[in-house]
Amino acid sequence: MSEYQPPNASDPKRSMPVRTMLAMQAGIVLLALVLGMIFGLDLIAELEFSLAAVNWGMGGALLLLAAGWWLHAMNWRWVEALRRFMREALVPLFRDAPPGTLLMVALLAGVGEELLFRGVIQGGLDGVIGPWPALALASLLFGAMHALSRAYFVLATVMGLYMGLVYLWTGNLLIPILIHFLYDWVVLRYYLASRS
């Protein structure tokens, strides 16, 4: 009988799902930029880099994390189903990923998904159907992309509404990108730290 060997993060079979996720998220960034060019949207001009934007992004992420923490503490059945999904699906996927990889996954998700859903869809449709229908449609599509369960669809749609409202209010795409990135990174780190 051989001794137990811990999984090796450099093993290509073990790292394939993480590499696939990184490639998908990078693909979303590219898709958003290409769609932006096709539809004449200057997404880069929507990114206003400033200390105030960073502060708003961190504050917005803290607010979202506080709401998530409150929800996490609830003993509702659908919340437990979400926790179970995170433990059973997400934790094994990233268990052996180095911290830099987690950071890159969260960063690419924040950049790509916000460029696509807030920048291209919400921003692009704003002038066509109006800001509120554009916000609603972008949020529903964001929820649908994350629809791993009904509860996750609802939660992601509400999060999409939140980040869309922030974008609508500030006009700065950098702020929802920071909120999304920081939220994903903290949640990934939390679930991986508490996996035992």
Coordinates of C-alpha atoms in Angstrom, one line a residue:
M1 CA 0.0 0.0 0.0
S2 CA 1.5 3.4 -1.0
E3 CA 1.7 6.4 1.2
Y4 CA -0.8 9.2 0.7
Q5 CA 0.6 11.9 -1.5
P6 CA -1.0 15.4 -1.3
P7 CA -2.3 16.7 -4.6
N8 CA 0.4 18.6 -6.6
A9 CA -0.8 22.0 -7.8
S10 CA 1.7 21.7 -10.7
D11 CA 0.1 18.4 -11.9
P12 CA -1.4 19.3 -15.3
K13 CA -4.5 17.2 -14.6
R14 CA -5.2 19.0 -11.3
S15 CA -4.5 22.5 -12.7
M16 CA -6.5 22.1 -15.9
P17 CA -9.9 23.4 -14.4
V18 CA -8.1 26.5 -13.0
R19 CA -6.3 27.1 -16.3
T20 CA -9.6 26.7 -18.1
M21 CA -11.3 29.2 -15.8
L22 CA -8.5 31.7 -16.3
A23 CA -8.8 31.2 -20.1
M24 CA -12.5 31.7 -20.0
Q25 CA -12.3 34.9 -17.9
A26 CA -9.6 36.2 -20.2
G27 CA -11.9 35.4 -23.1
I28 CA -14.7 37.4 -21.5
V29 CA -12.3 40.4 -21.2
L30 CA -11.5 40.0 -24.9
L31 CA -15.1 39.5 -25.9
A32 CA -16.1 42.7 -24.0
L33 CA -13.4 44.7 -25.7
V34 CA -14.3 43.4 -29.2
L35 CA -18.0 44.0 -28.7
G36 CA -17.2 47.5 -27.4
M37 CA -15.3 48.2 -30.6
I38 CA -18.1 46.8 -32.8
F39 CA -20.7 48.9 -31.1
G40 CA -18.6 52.0 -30.9
L41 CA -18.3 52.0 -27.1
D42 CA -15.1 53.4 -25.6
L43 CA -14.9 51.2 -22.5
I44 CA -11.5 52.5 -21.6
A45 CA -12.9 56.0 -21.4
E46 CA -15.4 54.7 -18.8
L47 CA -12.5 53.8 -16.5
E48 CA -11.6 56.8 -14.4
F49 CA -8.5 56.0 -12.3
S50 CA -8.4 58.0 -9.1
L51 CA -7.9 57.5 -5.3
A52 CA -11.6 58.4 -4.9
A53 CA -12.6 55.6 -7.3
V54 CA -10.4 53.1 -5.4
N55 CA -11.9 54.2 -2.1
W56 CA -15.5 53.8 -3.5
G57 CA -14.5 50.4 -4.9
M58 CA -13.2 49.2 -1.6
G59 CA -16.2 50.7 0.3
G60 CA -18.6 49.1 -2.2
A61 CA -16.9 45.7 -1.8
L62 CA -17.0 46.0 2.0
L63 CA -20.8 46.7 1.8
L64 CA -21.3 43.7 -0.5
L65 CA -19.1 41.5 1.8
A66 CA -21.1 42.6 4.9
A67 CA -24.4 41.7 3.2
G68 CA -22.9 38.4 2.1
W69 CA -21.6 37.7 5.7
W70 CA -25.1 38.5 7.1
L71 CA -26.6 36.2 4.5
H72 CA -24.0 33.5 5.3
A73 CA -25.1 33.6 8.9
M74 CA -28.7 32.9 8.1
N75 CA -30.0 29.4 8.5
W76 CA -32.3 29.5 5.5
R77 CA -32.4 26.3 3.5
W78 CA -31.4 28.1 0.2
V79 CA -28.5 29.8 1.9
E80 CA -27.2 26.4 3.1
A81 CA -27.6 25.1 -0.4
L82 CA -25.4 27.9 -1.6
R83 CA -22.8 27.2 1.1
R84 CA -22.8 23.5 0.2
F85 CA -22.3 24.4 -3.5
M86 CA -19.4 26.6 -2.6
R87 CA -17.8 23.9 -0.5
E88 CA -18.4 21.1 -2.9
A89 CA -17.8 22.7 -6.3
L90 CA -15.7 25.8 -5.7
V91 CA -13.3 24.6 -3.0
P92 CA -12.1 21.5 -4.9
L93 CA -11.6 23.5 -8.0
F94 CA -9.2 25.9 -6.3
R95 CA -7.9 23.8 -3.4
D96 CA -4.3 23.6 -4.7
A97 CA -4.2 26.9 -6.6
P98 CA -1.5 29.3 -5.5
P99 CA -2.6 32.7 -4.0
G100 CA -1.5 34.5 -7.2
T101 CA -3.7 32.3 -9.3
L102 CA -6.7 33.1 -7.1
L103 CA -5.9 36.8 -7.4
M104 CA -5.7 36.5 -11.2
V105 CA -9.1 34.6 -11.4
A106 CA -10.8 37.2 -9.3
L107 CA -9.2 40.1 -11.2
L108 CA -10.1 38.7 -14.6
A109 CA -13.6 38.0 -13.5
G110 CA -14.0 41.5 -12.1
V111 CA -12.6 43.1 -15.2
G112 CA -14.2 40.9 -17.9
E113 CA -17.6 40.5 -16.4
E114 CA -18.0 44.2 -15.5
L115 CA -16.7 45.3 -18.9
L116 CA -19.2 43.0 -20.6
F117 CA -22.3 43.4 -18.4
R118 CA -22.0 46.9 -17.1
G119 CA -19.9 48.4 -19.9
V120 CA -21.2 46.8 -23.1
I121 CA -24.7 45.6 -22.2
Q122 CA -25.9 48.2 -19.6
G123 CA -23.9 51.1 -21.1
G124 CA -24.6 50.1 -24.7
L125 CA -28.3 49.7 -24.2
D126 CA -28.7 52.8 -22.0
G127 CA -29.1 55.1 -25.0
V128 CA -31.4 52.7 -26.8
I129 CA -33.9 51.5 -24.1
G130 CA -33.1 53.9 -21.2
P131 CA -31.0 53.5 -18.1
W132 CA -33.4 51.5 -16.0
P133 CA -34.4 48.8 -18.6
A134 CA -30.7 48.5 -19.5
L135 CA -29.8 48.0 -15.8
A136 CA -32.5 45.4 -15.4
L137 CA -31.5 43.5 -18.6
A138 CA -27.8 43.5 -17.8
S139 CA -28.5 42.3 -14.2
L140 CA -30.7 39.5 -15.4
L141 CA -28.1 38.4 -18.0
F142 CA -25.4 38.6 -15.3
G143 CA -27.6 36.4 -13.1
A144 CA -28.3 33.9 -15.9
M145 CA -24.5 33.6 -16.5
H146 CA -24.1 32.6 -12.9
A147 CA -27.3 30.4 -12.8
L148 CA -25.8 27.3 -11.2
S149 CA -29.0 27.0 -9.2
R150 CA -32.1 29.1 -8.8
A151 CA -30.8 30.7 -5.6
Y152 CA -27.5 31.5 -7.2
F153 CA -29.3 33.1 -10.1
V154 CA -31.3 35.3 -7.8
L155 CA -28.3 36.2 -5.7
A156 CA -26.1 37.0 -8.8
T157 CA -29.0 39.1 -10.3
V158 CA -29.2 41.2 -7.1
M159 CA -25.4 41.6 -7.1
G160 CA -25.6 42.6 -10.7
L161 CA -28.2 45.2 -9.8
Y162 CA -26.0 46.5 -7.1
M163 CA -22.9 46.9 -9.3
G164 CA -25.1 48.3 -12.1
L165 CA -26.5 50.9 -9.8
V166 CA -23.0 51.8 -8.7
Y167 CA -22.0 52.3 -12.3
L168 CA -25.2 54.2 -13.1
W169 CA -24.6 56.5 -10.1
T170 CA -20.9 57.1 -10.6
G171 CA -20.4 56.7 -14.4
N172 CA -17.1 55.1 -13.6
L173 CA -16.7 51.5 -14.7
L174 CA -13.6 51.1 -12.5
I175 CA -15.7 51.1 -9.3
P176 CA -17.9 48.1 -10.1
I177 CA -14.8 46.3 -11.4
L178 CA -13.0 46.9 -8.1
I179 CA -16.1 45.8 -6.1
H180 CA -16.5 42.6 -8.2
F181 CA -12.7 41.8 -8.0
L182 CA -12.4 42.4 -4.3
Y183 CA -15.6 40.5 -3.4
D184 CA -14.6 37.5 -5.5
W185 CA -11.1 37.4 -4.1
V186 CA -12.2 37.7 -0.5
V187 CA -14.9 35.0 -0.9
L188 CA -12.5 32.6 -2.6
R189 CA -9.9 33.1 0.1
Y190 CA -12.6 32.7 2.8
Y191 CA -13.9 29.4 1.5
L192 CA -10.5 28.0 0.9
A193 CA -9.3 28.9 4.3
S194 CA -12.4 27.4 6.0
R195 CA -12.5 24.2 3.9
S196 CA -11.4 21.9 6.7

